[in-house]
Amino acid sequence: MLDRVVTGLVAVPFLLGAAASPVDKAQVVLSFRDADIVESSGLAVVGGLVVTTNDSGDTGRVFTVDPETGRTVGVTGWGNDPTDVEALAPLGDHEVWAGDIGDNTESRDTIQVSPVPVGPGDKDVDAPVYDLAYPDGPHNAETLMSDPTTGRLYVATKGVLGGTLYAAPARLSADHVNELEPLGDVLPIATDGAFLPDGKHLVVRNYAAAAVYAFPSMEKVAQLRLPDQPQGEGIAVESDGSTVLLSSEGVHSDVLRVRLPALPDTASPSPSPSPSSTPSATPGGQPDQAVDAPPTAQEERPLWPWLLGGLIGLGCVVVLVRSLRPR
């Protein structure tokens, strides 16, 4: 409990800093009708349907939802005893990667990802499991992304002072642990992320803000404040790449649509083969060359919220620590 309180206090400057940036108008796209969807942590758009999964505490299952009605049209059970499922990433038109990547205590030697079929109809599958490991020890993470041009997987950690984007091997092996490779920094308290269809940008969110990065340079090219949600965690990019969907915890919670800021012009990505639905056959290939994109006007934000927030957060931590000292 104390760890969570301290983490929340330390995060204050980042949340206040996000408040200095503009927030776009949000549209309610749907409300989950299924009472079993209690904490939408991961979100994906697959084949025109919305796919989500609950946070830790649930069995391994993925919900396919009709965006027109908000009703669940299919549930896929893929694992009875996952540790902490936190994220989804698209895998073709009929599958997602389910990310058992949460690690609040930072004590897991490995995290796991599994390809899971989704769509109308209920089913139970014995999904293959791929072990991933960080090169520098355990991290907590809630963000799993797949590059639409190569099929390669990426994990972003949930660091209080900022996270790190890690790349999985181009081809995953089921026979041994797959070591992740650090690529660059992402915003603090990252709760989810997704690639844009062009494969040259990705967006990562936390509870209050989202940032768009050029890929693979990981230069931040846009940012926006997100609308208020009870505990906004999920994000998915829609097919045209100009809008994102945002989900939150809570029974019958709303899924919101927000338009992304205009992005700098970049060169078109070179053609790449479509990702295979067979994990071991995921196409190889290296990331495209870095794109030097100038920051947008939204990136120019005042420093006072960060300084004020830092002082408030530091003061709260000091008061809390002193109050816990034995008298």
PDB file of C-alpha atoms in Angstrom, residues 60-276:
ATOM      1  CA  GLY A  60      -6.691 -15.576 -19.523  1.00  0.00           C
ATOM      2  CA  ARG A  61      -9.525 -14.448 -21.788  1.00  0.00           C
ATOM      3  CA  VAL A  62     -10.026 -11.891 -24.525  1.00  0.00           C
ATOM      4  CA  PHE A  63     -13.309 -10.177 -25.379  1.00  0.00           C
ATOM      5  CA  THR A  64     -14.349  -9.281 -28.935  1.00  0.00           C
ATOM      6  CA  VAL A  65     -16.861  -6.418 -28.970  1.00  0.00           C
ATOM      7  CA  ASP A  66     -19.097  -5.047 -31.719  1.00  0.00           C
ATOM      8  CA  PRO A  67     -18.345  -1.305 -31.833  1.00  0.00           C
ATOM      9  CA  GLU A  68     -21.861  -0.555 -33.121  1.00  0.00           C
ATOM     10  CA  THR A  69     -23.621  -2.019 -30.085  1.00  0.00           C
ATOM     11  CA  GLY A  70     -20.981  -2.426 -27.360  1.00  0.00           C
ATOM     12  CA  ARG A  71     -22.026  -6.044 -26.974  1.00  0.00           C
ATOM     13  CA  THR A  72     -19.519  -8.878 -26.667  1.00  0.00           C
ATOM     14  CA  VAL A  73     -19.747 -11.112 -29.726  1.00  0.00           C
ATOM     15  CA  GLY A  74     -16.984 -13.544 -28.765  1.00  0.00           C
ATOM     16  CA  VAL A  75     -14.818 -14.596 -25.833  1.00  0.00           C
ATOM     17  CA  THR A  76     -11.571 -16.503 -26.319  1.00  0.00           C
ATOM     18  CA  GLY A  77     -10.140 -18.346 -23.344  1.00  0.00           C
ATOM     19  CA  TRP A  78      -6.415 -18.891 -23.803  1.00  0.00           C
ATOM     20  CA  GLY A  79      -4.911 -19.475 -20.350  1.00  0.00           C
ATOM     21  CA  ASN A  80      -6.188 -20.390 -16.901  1.00  0.00           C
ATOM     22  CA  ASP A  81      -3.416 -18.996 -14.750  1.00  0.00           C
ATOM     23  CA  PRO A  82      -1.654 -15.950 -16.232  1.00  0.00           C
ATOM     24  CA  THR A  83       0.343 -13.796 -13.842  1.00  0.00           C
ATOM     25  CA  ASP A  84      -0.721 -10.275 -14.861  1.00  0.00           C
ATOM     26  CA  VAL A  85      -2.238  -9.734 -18.301  1.00  0.00           C
ATOM     27  CA  GLU A  86      -1.996  -6.039 -19.156  1.00  0.00           C
ATOM     28  CA  ALA A  87      -1.937  -5.519 -22.920  1.00  0.00           C
ATOM     29  CA  LEU A  88      -2.998  -6.564 -26.395  1.00  0.00           C
ATOM     30  CA  ALA A  89      -1.371  -5.966 -29.787  1.00  0.00           C
ATOM     31  CA  PRO A  90      -2.910  -6.679 -33.215  1.00  0.00           C
ATOM     32  CA  LEU A  91      -1.772  -9.776 -35.109  1.00  0.00           C
ATOM     33  CA  GLY A  92      -3.371  -9.808 -38.548  1.00  0.00           C
ATOM     34  CA  ASP A  93      -7.151  -9.642 -39.013  1.00  0.00           C
ATOM     35  CA  HIS A  94      -8.162 -12.488 -36.725  1.00  0.00           C
ATOM     36  CA  GLU A  95      -5.644 -12.617 -33.864  1.00  0.00           C
ATOM     37  CA  VAL A  96      -4.032 -10.546 -31.159  1.00  0.00           C
ATOM     38  CA  TRP A  97      -0.943 -10.890 -29.050  1.00  0.00           C
ATOM     39  CA  ALA A  98      -1.932 -11.176 -25.384  1.00  0.00           C
ATOM     40  CA  GLY A  99       0.720  -9.701 -23.116  1.00  0.00           C
ATOM     41  CA  ASP A 100       1.194 -11.261 -19.677  1.00  0.00           C
ATOM     42  CA  ILE A 101       3.723  -8.545 -18.908  1.00  0.00           C
ATOM     43  CA  GLY A 102       2.664  -6.884 -15.647  1.00  0.00           C
ATOM     44  CA  ASP A 103       5.145  -7.035 -12.752  1.00  0.00           C
ATOM     45  CA  ASN A 104       4.300  -4.561  -9.987  1.00  0.00           C
ATOM     46  CA  THR A 105       6.910  -6.064  -7.657  1.00  0.00           C
ATOM     47  CA  GLU A 106       9.529  -6.278 -10.445  1.00  0.00           C
ATOM     48  CA  SER A 107      10.334  -9.858  -9.496  1.00  0.00           C
ATOM     49  CA  ARG A 108       9.577 -11.872 -12.640  1.00  0.00           C
ATOM     50  CA  ASP A 109      12.511 -13.456 -14.439  1.00  0.00           C
ATOM     51  CA  THR A 110      10.485 -13.600 -17.642  1.00  0.00           C
ATOM     52  CA  ILE A 111       7.259 -12.206 -19.064  1.00  0.00           C
ATOM     53  CA  GLN A 112       5.069 -13.962 -21.617  1.00  0.00           C
ATOM     54  CA  VAL A 113       3.219 -13.236 -24.851  1.00  0.00           C
ATOM     55  CA  SER A 114       0.772 -15.516 -26.656  1.00  0.00           C
ATOM     56  CA  PRO A 115      -1.040 -15.321 -30.014  1.00  0.00           C
ATOM     57  CA  VAL A 116      -4.789 -15.578 -29.428  1.00  0.00           C
ATOM     58  CA  PRO A 117      -7.533 -15.913 -32.082  1.00  0.00           C
ATOM     59  CA  VAL A 118     -10.374 -13.398 -31.775  1.00  0.00           C
ATOM     60  CA  GLY A 119     -13.671 -12.749 -33.496  1.00  0.00           C
ATOM     61  CA  PRO A 120     -17.309 -13.780 -33.231  1.00  0.00           C
ATOM     62  CA  GLY A 121     -18.056 -16.926 -31.217  1.00  0.00           C
ATOM     63  CA  ASP A 122     -16.749 -18.311 -27.937  1.00  0.00           C
ATOM     64  CA  LYS A 123     -13.751 -20.614 -27.975  1.00  0.00           C
ATOM     65  CA  ASP A 124     -11.003 -22.033 -25.773  1.00  0.00           C
ATOM     66  CA  VAL A 125      -7.542 -22.470 -27.219  1.00  0.00           C
ATOM     67  CA  ASP A 126      -4.212 -23.810 -26.074  1.00  0.00           C
ATOM     68  CA  ALA A 127      -2.165 -20.795 -27.101  1.00  0.00           C
ATOM     69  CA  PRO A 128       1.609 -21.089 -27.495  1.00  0.00           C
ATOM     70  CA  VAL A 129       3.626 -19.140 -24.936  1.00  0.00           C
ATOM     71  CA  TYR A 130       6.790 -17.165 -25.675  1.00  0.00           C
ATOM     72  CA  ASP A 131       9.067 -16.096 -22.840  1.00  0.00           C
ATOM     73  CA  LEU A 132      10.682 -12.652 -22.968  1.00  0.00           C
ATOM     74  CA  ALA A 133      13.366 -11.260 -20.654  1.00  0.00           C
ATOM     75  CA  TYR A 134      14.837  -7.803 -20.132  1.00  0.00           C
ATOM     76  CA  PRO A 135      18.628  -7.569 -20.421  1.00  0.00           C
ATOM     77  CA  ASP A 136      18.865  -5.369 -17.296  1.00  0.00           C
ATOM     78  CA  GLY A 137      16.552  -7.158 -14.861  1.00  0.00           C
ATOM     79  CA  PRO A 138      12.793  -7.192 -14.244  1.00  0.00           C
ATOM     80  CA  HIS A 139      10.523  -4.227 -15.030  1.00  0.00           C
ATOM     81  CA  ASN A 140       6.837  -3.539 -14.706  1.00  0.00           C
ATOM     82  CA  ALA A 141       5.079  -3.033 -18.039  1.00  0.00           C
ATOM     83  CA  GLU A 142       1.575  -2.551 -19.398  1.00  0.00           C
ATOM     84  CA  THR A 143       2.341  -1.710 -23.032  1.00  0.00           C
ATOM     85  CA  LEU A 144       2.679  -4.245 -25.847  1.00  0.00           C
ATOM     86  CA  MET A 145       2.857  -3.116 -29.494  1.00  0.00           C
ATOM     87  CA  SER A 146       3.276  -4.794 -32.868  1.00  0.00           C
ATOM     88  CA  ASP A 147       4.836  -3.125 -35.894  1.00  0.00           C
ATOM     89  CA  PRO A 148       2.254  -3.378 -38.728  1.00  0.00           C
ATOM     90  CA  THR A 149       4.991  -3.526 -41.388  1.00  0.00           C
ATOM     91  CA  THR A 150       7.148  -6.273 -39.877  1.00  0.00           C
ATOM     92  CA  GLY A 151       5.059  -7.974 -37.179  1.00  0.00           C
ATOM     93  CA  ARG A 152       7.815  -7.400 -34.621  1.00  0.00           C
ATOM     94  CA  LEU A 153       6.776  -6.970 -30.984  1.00  0.00           C
ATOM     95  CA  TYR A 154       7.755  -4.139 -28.626  1.00  0.00           C
ATOM     96  CA  VAL A 155       7.288  -3.703 -24.874  1.00  0.00           C
ATOM     97  CA  ALA A 156       7.328  -0.320 -23.104  1.00  0.00           C
ATOM     98  CA  THR A 157       8.007  -0.308 -19.366  1.00  0.00           C
ATOM     99  CA  LYS A 158       5.942   1.621 -16.804  1.00  0.00           C
ATOM    100  CA  GLY A 159       8.592   3.696 -15.054  1.00  0.00           C
ATOM    101  CA  VAL A 160       7.691   6.470 -12.626  1.00  0.00           C
ATOM    102  CA  LEU A 161      10.325   8.815 -14.055  1.00  0.00           C
ATOM    103  CA  GLY A 162      10.004   7.502 -17.596  1.00  0.00           C
ATOM    104  CA  GLY A 163       9.879   4.159 -19.347  1.00  0.00           C
ATOM    105  CA  THR A 164      11.945   2.359 -21.967  1.00  0.00           C
ATOM    106  CA  LEU A 165      10.843   0.826 -25.247  1.00  0.00           C
ATOM    107  CA  TYR A 166      12.261  -2.676 -25.796  1.00  0.00           C
ATOM    108  CA  ALA A 167      12.236  -4.683 -29.025  1.00  0.00           C
ATOM    109  CA  ALA A 168      11.621  -8.410 -29.077  1.00  0.00           C
ATOM    110  CA  PRO A 169      13.653 -10.547 -31.488  1.00  0.00           C
ATOM    111  CA  ALA A 170      12.404 -10.405 -35.078  1.00  0.00           C
ATOM    112  CA  ARG A 171      11.575 -14.109 -34.775  1.00  0.00           C
ATOM    113  CA  LEU A 172      10.364 -15.474 -31.474  1.00  0.00           C
ATOM    114  CA  SER A 173      11.514 -18.876 -30.274  1.00  0.00           C
ATOM    115  CA  ALA A 174       9.358 -21.180 -28.163  1.00  0.00           C
ATOM    116  CA  ASP A 175      12.429 -23.198 -27.163  1.00  0.00           C
ATOM    117  CA  HIS A 176      14.363 -20.574 -25.223  1.00  0.00           C
ATOM    118  CA  VAL A 177      13.958 -17.181 -23.579  1.00  0.00           C
ATOM    119  CA  ASN A 178      13.811 -14.288 -26.049  1.00  0.00           C
ATOM    120  CA  GLU A 179      15.920 -11.350 -24.875  1.00  0.00           C
ATOM    121  CA  LEU A 180      14.534  -7.848 -25.323  1.00  0.00           C
ATOM    122  CA  GLU A 181      16.649  -4.989 -26.673  1.00  0.00           C
ATOM    123  CA  PRO A 182      16.287  -1.382 -25.419  1.00  0.00           C
ATOM    124  CA  LEU A 183      15.544   1.201 -28.114  1.00  0.00           C
ATOM    125  CA  GLY A 184      14.587   4.500 -26.505  1.00  0.00           C
ATOM    126  CA  ASP A 185      12.623   6.395 -23.877  1.00  0.00           C
ATOM    127  CA  VAL A 186       8.871   6.798 -23.461  1.00  0.00           C
ATOM    128  CA  LEU A 187       6.742   8.954 -21.198  1.00  0.00           C
ATOM    129  CA  PRO A 188       6.344   8.157 -17.466  1.00  0.00           C
ATOM    130  CA  ILE A 189       3.702   5.723 -16.156  1.00  0.00           C
ATOM    131  CA  ALA A 190       3.036   4.213 -19.612  1.00  0.00           C
ATOM    132  CA  THR A 191      -0.170   2.156 -19.527  1.00  0.00           C
ATOM    133  CA  ASP A 192      -0.586   1.203 -23.199  1.00  0.00           C
ATOM    134  CA  GLY A 193       0.532   2.003 -26.713  1.00  0.00           C
ATOM    135  CA  ALA A 194       0.107   1.170 -30.377  1.00  0.00           C
ATOM    136  CA  PHE A 195       1.756   1.698 -33.747  1.00  0.00           C
ATOM    137  CA  LEU A 196       0.163   3.899 -36.372  1.00  0.00           C
ATOM    138  CA  PRO A 197      -0.608   2.149 -39.694  1.00  0.00           C
ATOM    139  CA  ASP A 198       2.375   3.796 -41.415  1.00  0.00           C
ATOM    140  CA  GLY A 199       4.790   1.870 -39.174  1.00  0.00           C
ATOM    141  CA  LYS A 200       6.805   5.070 -38.732  1.00  0.00           C
ATOM    142  CA  HIS A 201       5.008   6.374 -35.663  1.00  0.00           C
ATOM    143  CA  LEU A 202       3.747   4.955 -32.399  1.00  0.00           C
ATOM    144  CA  VAL A 203       1.664   6.416 -29.609  1.00  0.00           C
ATOM    145  CA  VAL A 204       2.059   5.691 -25.889  1.00  0.00           C
ATOM    146  CA  ARG A 205      -0.353   6.835 -23.184  1.00  0.00           C
ATOM    147  CA  ASN A 206      -0.467   7.174 -19.418  1.00  0.00           C
ATOM    148  CA  TYR A 207      -3.390   8.151 -17.203  1.00  0.00           C
ATOM    149  CA  ALA A 208      -3.406  11.795 -18.305  1.00  0.00           C
ATOM    150  CA  ALA A 209      -1.482  12.241 -21.560  1.00  0.00           C
ATOM    151  CA  ALA A 210      -0.301  10.577 -24.736  1.00  0.00           C
ATOM    152  CA  ALA A 211       2.853  11.076 -26.797  1.00  0.00           C
ATOM    153  CA  VAL A 212       3.508  10.235 -30.444  1.00  0.00           C
ATOM    154  CA  TYR A 213       7.031   9.140 -31.353  1.00  0.00           C
ATOM    155  CA  ALA A 214       8.758   8.807 -34.710  1.00  0.00           C
ATOM    156  CA  PHE A 215       9.955   5.237 -35.160  1.00  0.00           C
ATOM    157  CA  PRO A 216      12.619   3.977 -34.848  1.00  0.00           C
ATOM    158  CA  SER A 217      14.311   7.217 -33.771  1.00  0.00           C
ATOM    159  CA  MET A 218      11.902   7.527 -30.780  1.00  0.00           C
ATOM    160  CA  GLU A 219      11.901  11.292 -31.141  1.00  0.00           C
ATOM    161  CA  LYS A 220       8.689  12.726 -29.669  1.00  0.00           C
ATOM    162  CA  VAL A 221       6.831  14.541 -32.456  1.00  0.00           C
ATOM    163  CA  ALA A 222       3.452  15.263 -30.833  1.00  0.00           C
ATOM    164  CA  GLN A 223       1.637  15.049 -27.548  1.00  0.00           C
ATOM    165  CA  LEU A 224      -1.821  15.684 -26.174  1.00  0.00           C
ATOM    166  CA  ARG A 225      -3.675  15.708 -22.922  1.00  0.00           C
ATOM    167  CA  LEU A 226      -6.243  12.921 -22.653  1.00  0.00           C
ATOM    168  CA  PRO A 227      -9.821  13.293 -21.444  1.00  0.00           C
ATOM    169  CA  ASP A 228     -10.599  12.319 -17.857  1.00  0.00           C
ATOM    170  CA  GLN A 229     -11.343   8.627 -17.284  1.00  0.00           C
ATOM    171  CA  PRO A 230     -11.774   6.634 -14.042  1.00  0.00           C
ATOM    172  CA  GLN A 231      -8.481   4.845 -14.748  1.00  0.00           C
ATOM    173  CA  GLY A 232      -7.666   5.187 -18.417  1.00  0.00           C
ATOM    174  CA  GLU A 233      -5.286   2.449 -19.520  1.00  0.00           C
ATOM    175  CA  GLY A 234      -6.110   1.112 -22.985  1.00  0.00           C
ATOM    176  CA  ILE A 235      -5.354   2.730 -26.341  1.00  0.00           C
ATOM    177  CA  ALA A 236      -5.834   1.499 -29.908  1.00  0.00           C
ATOM    178  CA  VAL A 237      -5.201   3.247 -33.210  1.00  0.00           C
ATOM    179  CA  GLU A 238      -8.027   3.191 -35.741  1.00  0.00           C
ATOM    180  CA  SER A 239      -7.471   2.148 -39.330  1.00  0.00           C
ATOM    181  CA  ASP A 240      -6.908   5.609 -40.815  1.00  0.00           C
ATOM    182  CA  GLY A 241      -4.230   6.435 -38.223  1.00  0.00           C
ATOM    183  CA  SER A 242      -5.727   9.831 -37.347  1.00  0.00           C
ATOM    184  CA  THR A 243      -7.763   8.820 -34.287  1.00  0.00           C
ATOM    185  CA  VAL A 244      -7.329   6.589 -31.271  1.00  0.00           C
ATOM    186  CA  LEU A 245      -9.735   4.733 -28.988  1.00  0.00           C
ATOM    187  CA  LEU A 246      -9.289   4.975 -25.209  1.00  0.00           C
ATOM    188  CA  SER A 247     -10.612   2.497 -22.644  1.00  0.00           C
ATOM    189  CA  SER A 248     -10.796   2.549 -18.874  1.00  0.00           C
ATOM    190  CA  GLU A 249     -11.521   0.339 -15.903  1.00  0.00           C
ATOM    191  CA  GLY A 250     -15.067  -0.063 -14.580  1.00  0.00           C
ATOM    192  CA  VAL A 251     -18.136  -2.108 -15.467  1.00  0.00           C
ATOM    193  CA  HIS A 252     -19.949  -0.724 -18.540  1.00  0.00           C
ATOM    194  CA  SER A 253     -17.174   1.828 -19.022  1.00  0.00           C
ATOM    195  CA  ASP A 254     -17.078   4.045 -22.102  1.00  0.00           C
ATOM    196  CA  VAL A 255     -14.609   3.782 -24.965  1.00  0.00           C
ATOM    197  CA  LEU A 256     -13.666   7.243 -26.211  1.00  0.00           C
ATOM    198  CA  ARG A 257     -12.386   8.459 -29.570  1.00  0.00           C
ATOM    199  CA  VAL A 258      -9.815  11.266 -29.723  1.00  0.00           C
ATOM    200  CA  ARG A 259      -8.130  12.749 -32.778  1.00  0.00           C
ATOM    201  CA  LEU A 260      -4.337  12.715 -32.829  1.00  0.00           C
ATOM    202  CA  PRO A 261      -2.427  15.953 -33.462  1.00  0.00           C
ATOM    203  CA  ALA A 262      -1.171  16.612 -36.972  1.00  0.00           C
ATOM    204  CA  LEU A 263       2.171  14.890 -37.497  1.00  0.00           C
ATOM    205  CA  PRO A 264       5.205  16.133 -39.443  1.00  0.00           C
ATOM    206  CA  ASP A 265       5.515  14.792 -42.971  1.00  0.00           C
ATOM    207  CA  THR A 266       7.748  11.747 -43.229  1.00  0.00           C
ATOM    208  CA  ALA A 267       8.859   9.561 -46.066  1.00  0.00           C
ATOM    209  CA  SER A 268       6.620   6.648 -46.907  1.00  0.00           C
ATOM    210  CA  PRO A 269       7.712   3.365 -45.310  1.00  0.00           C
ATOM    211  CA  SER A 270       9.352   0.822 -47.559  1.00  0.00           C
ATOM    212  CA  PRO A 271       7.113  -2.153 -48.416  1.00  0.00           C
ATOM    213  CA  SER A 272       7.294  -5.029 -45.964  1.00  0.00           C
ATOM    214  CA  PRO A 273       5.580  -8.411 -45.939  1.00  0.00           C
ATOM    215  CA  SER A 274       2.432  -8.718 -43.841  1.00  0.00           C
ATOM    216  CA  PRO A 275       2.912 -10.341 -40.448  1.00  0.00           C
ATOM    217  CA  SER A 276       2.094 -14.016 -40.375  1.00  0.00           C
TER     218      SER A 276
END
